[in-house]
Amino acid sequence: MQQYYPYLLTAVLLCLAAGLLFALIRAIRGPRLADRIMGINMLGSLTTAAIAVLSVLLKQSWLLDVCLIYCLISFLAVVILAKINIASHEEGEDSDDV
């Protein structure tokens, strides 16, 4: 059974790569800023998952440290983008009221 793990993990990496492509398309083409932020969040999550699978495939535990750091940076980026989105939305409502 263990002889099939590399093939399974490679298939999972290919599926994650396809998901990354679709998330990148959503991040670029998203009609609204919220769709773009969601696409960026998905890019970060799928990249984190791909690094974790790659860590198992290569049997390198230090990649899990990279995975955790990347996850934290991705989370902070999405929080900052969401804060900018909320601030610009509130600013737009204030100018409409005047």
PDB file of C-alpha atoms in Angstrom:
ATOM      1  CA  MET A   1       0.000   0.000   0.000  1.00  0.00           C
ATOM      2  CA  GLN A   2       2.825   2.405   0.782  1.00  0.00           C
ATOM      3  CA  GLN A   3       4.169   2.039  -2.717  1.00  0.00           C
ATOM      4  CA  TYR A   4       1.164   3.999  -4.027  1.00  0.00           C
ATOM      5  CA  TYR A   5       1.545   6.992  -1.685  1.00  0.00           C
ATOM      6  CA  PRO A   6       3.868   8.963  -4.004  1.00  0.00           C
ATOM      7  CA  TYR A   7       1.363   8.590  -6.845  1.00  0.00           C
ATOM      8  CA  LEU A   8      -1.519   9.608  -4.610  1.00  0.00           C
ATOM      9  CA  LEU A   9       0.349  12.636  -3.283  1.00  0.00           C
ATOM     10  CA  THR A  10       1.339  13.641  -6.812  1.00  0.00           C
ATOM     11  CA  ALA A  11      -2.319  13.433  -7.865  1.00  0.00           C
ATOM     12  CA  VAL A  12      -3.287  15.576  -4.875  1.00  0.00           C
ATOM     13  CA  LEU A  13      -0.644  18.135  -5.859  1.00  0.00           C
ATOM     14  CA  LEU A  14      -2.027  18.227  -9.397  1.00  0.00           C
ATOM     15  CA  CYS A  15      -5.549  18.806  -8.052  1.00  0.00           C
ATOM     16  CA  LEU A  16      -4.258  21.588  -5.824  1.00  0.00           C
ATOM     17  CA  ALA A  17      -2.455  23.121  -8.809  1.00  0.00           C
ATOM     18  CA  ALA A  18      -5.738  23.124 -10.753  1.00  0.00           C
ATOM     19  CA  GLY A  19      -7.438  24.772  -7.785  1.00  0.00           C
ATOM     20  CA  LEU A  20      -4.663  27.361  -7.651  1.00  0.00           C
ATOM     21  CA  LEU A  21      -5.254  28.158 -11.310  1.00  0.00           C
ATOM     22  CA  PHE A  22      -8.992  28.665 -10.753  1.00  0.00           C
ATOM     23  CA  ALA A  23      -8.360  30.774  -7.645  1.00  0.00           C
ATOM     24  CA  LEU A  24      -5.883  32.912  -9.589  1.00  0.00           C
ATOM     25  CA  ILE A  25      -8.463  33.467 -12.303  1.00  0.00           C
ATOM     26  CA  ARG A  26     -11.015  34.494  -9.645  1.00  0.00           C
ATOM     27  CA  ALA A  27      -8.497  36.838  -8.031  1.00  0.00           C
ATOM     28  CA  ILE A  28      -7.773  38.527 -11.364  1.00  0.00           C
ATOM     29  CA  ARG A  29     -11.217  38.567 -13.001  1.00  0.00           C
ATOM     30  CA  GLY A  30     -13.447  38.871  -9.938  1.00  0.00           C
ATOM     31  CA  PRO A  31     -16.111  41.433 -10.701  1.00  0.00           C
ATOM     32  CA  ARG A  32     -16.004  42.847  -7.178  1.00  0.00           C
ATOM     33  CA  LEU A  33     -13.210  43.532  -4.750  1.00  0.00           C
ATOM     34  CA  ALA A  34     -14.706  40.986  -2.341  1.00  0.00           C
ATOM     35  CA  ASP A  35     -14.326  38.286  -5.017  1.00  0.00           C
ATOM     36  CA  ARG A  36     -10.699  39.249  -5.492  1.00  0.00           C
ATOM     37  CA  ILE A  37     -10.052  39.067  -1.758  1.00  0.00           C
ATOM     38  CA  MET A  38     -11.711  35.644  -1.664  1.00  0.00           C
ATOM     39  CA  GLY A  39      -9.494  34.521  -4.555  1.00  0.00           C
ATOM     40  CA  ILE A  40      -6.380  35.714  -2.759  1.00  0.00           C
ATOM     41  CA  ASN A  41      -7.484  33.910   0.400  1.00  0.00           C
ATOM     42  CA  MET A  42      -8.010  30.713  -1.598  1.00  0.00           C
ATOM     43  CA  LEU A  43      -4.576  31.108  -3.189  1.00  0.00           C
ATOM     44  CA  GLY A  44      -3.013  31.269   0.259  1.00  0.00           C
ATOM     45  CA  SER A  45      -4.967  28.305   1.578  1.00  0.00           C
ATOM     46  CA  LEU A  46      -4.264  26.097  -1.436  1.00  0.00           C
ATOM     47  CA  THR A  47      -0.579  27.026  -1.415  1.00  0.00           C
ATOM     48  CA  THR A  48      -0.392  26.132   2.256  1.00  0.00           C
ATOM     49  CA  ALA A  49      -1.998  22.766   1.537  1.00  0.00           C
ATOM     50  CA  ALA A  50       0.371  22.170  -1.391  1.00  0.00           C
ATOM     51  CA  ILE A  51       3.423  22.898   0.774  1.00  0.00           C
ATOM     52  CA  ALA A  52       2.115  20.499   3.439  1.00  0.00           C
ATOM     53  CA  VAL A  53       1.567  17.721   0.873  1.00  0.00           C
ATOM     54  CA  LEU A  54       4.985  18.405  -0.607  1.00  0.00           C
ATOM     55  CA  SER A  55       6.460  18.082   2.870  1.00  0.00           C
ATOM     56  CA  VAL A  56       4.956  14.623   3.230  1.00  0.00           C
ATOM     57  CA  LEU A  57       5.989  13.624  -0.291  1.00  0.00           C
ATOM     58  CA  LEU A  58       9.615  14.701   0.155  1.00  0.00           C
ATOM     59  CA  LYS A  59       9.778  13.636   3.829  1.00  0.00           C
ATOM     60  CA  GLN A  60      11.140  17.047   4.823  1.00  0.00           C
ATOM     61  CA  SER A  61       9.723  18.278   8.112  1.00  0.00           C
ATOM     62  CA  TRP A  62      11.224  21.769   7.761  1.00  0.00           C
ATOM     63  CA  LEU A  63       8.694  22.453   4.995  1.00  0.00           C
ATOM     64  CA  LEU A  64       5.958  22.342   7.627  1.00  0.00           C
ATOM     65  CA  ASP A  65       7.615  25.326   9.324  1.00  0.00           C
ATOM     66  CA  VAL A  66       7.571  27.145   5.993  1.00  0.00           C
ATOM     67  CA  CYS A  67       3.933  26.130   5.625  1.00  0.00           C
ATOM     68  CA  LEU A  68       2.975  27.639   8.987  1.00  0.00           C
ATOM     69  CA  ILE A  69       4.835  30.881   8.314  1.00  0.00           C
ATOM     70  CA  TYR A  70       3.244  31.177   4.875  1.00  0.00           C
ATOM     71  CA  CYS A  71      -0.177  30.556   6.402  1.00  0.00           C
ATOM     72  CA  LEU A  72       0.315  33.355   8.934  1.00  0.00           C
ATOM     73  CA  ILE A  73       1.518  35.796   6.273  1.00  0.00           C
ATOM     74  CA  SER A  74      -1.413  34.886   4.014  1.00  0.00           C
ATOM     75  CA  PHE A  75      -3.868  35.403   6.864  1.00  0.00           C
ATOM     76  CA  LEU A  76      -2.420  38.823   7.676  1.00  0.00           C
ATOM     77  CA  ALA A  77      -2.560  39.846   4.009  1.00  0.00           C
ATOM     78  CA  VAL A  78      -6.238  38.926   3.754  1.00  0.00           C
ATOM     79  CA  VAL A  79      -7.062  40.758   6.991  1.00  0.00           C
ATOM     80  CA  ILE A  80      -5.308  43.897   5.722  1.00  0.00           C
ATOM     81  CA  LEU A  81      -7.084  43.698   2.352  1.00  0.00           C
ATOM     82  CA  ALA A  82     -10.439  43.220   4.075  1.00  0.00           C
ATOM     83  CA  LYS A  83      -9.765  46.226   6.313  1.00  0.00           C
ATOM     84  CA  ILE A  84      -8.920  48.345   3.256  1.00  0.00           C
ATOM     85  CA  ASN A  85     -12.089  47.119   1.545  1.00  0.00           C
ATOM     86  CA  ILE A  86     -14.247  48.001   4.551  1.00  0.00           C
ATOM     87  CA  ALA A  87     -12.616  51.425   4.888  1.00  0.00           C
ATOM     88  CA  SER A  88     -13.135  52.246   1.215  1.00  0.00           C
ATOM     89  CA  HIS A  89     -16.743  51.037   1.387  1.00  0.00           C
ATOM     90  CA  GLU A  90     -17.492  53.178   4.439  1.00  0.00           C
ATOM     91  CA  GLU A  91     -15.797  56.165   2.820  1.00  0.00           C
ATOM     92  CA  GLY A  92     -17.956  55.690  -0.307  1.00  0.00           C
ATOM     93  CA  GLU A  93     -21.148  55.626   1.774  1.00  0.00           C
ATOM     94  CA  ASP A  94     -20.158  58.813   3.600  1.00  0.00           C
ATOM     95  CA  SER A  95     -19.614  60.690   0.344  1.00  0.00           C
ATOM     96  CA  ASP A  96     -23.027  59.548  -0.985  1.00  0.00           C
ATOM     97  CA  ASP A  97     -24.814  60.908   2.078  1.00  0.00           C
ATOM     98  CA  VAL A  98     -23.530  64.458   1.578  1.00  0.00           C
TER      99      VAL A  98
END
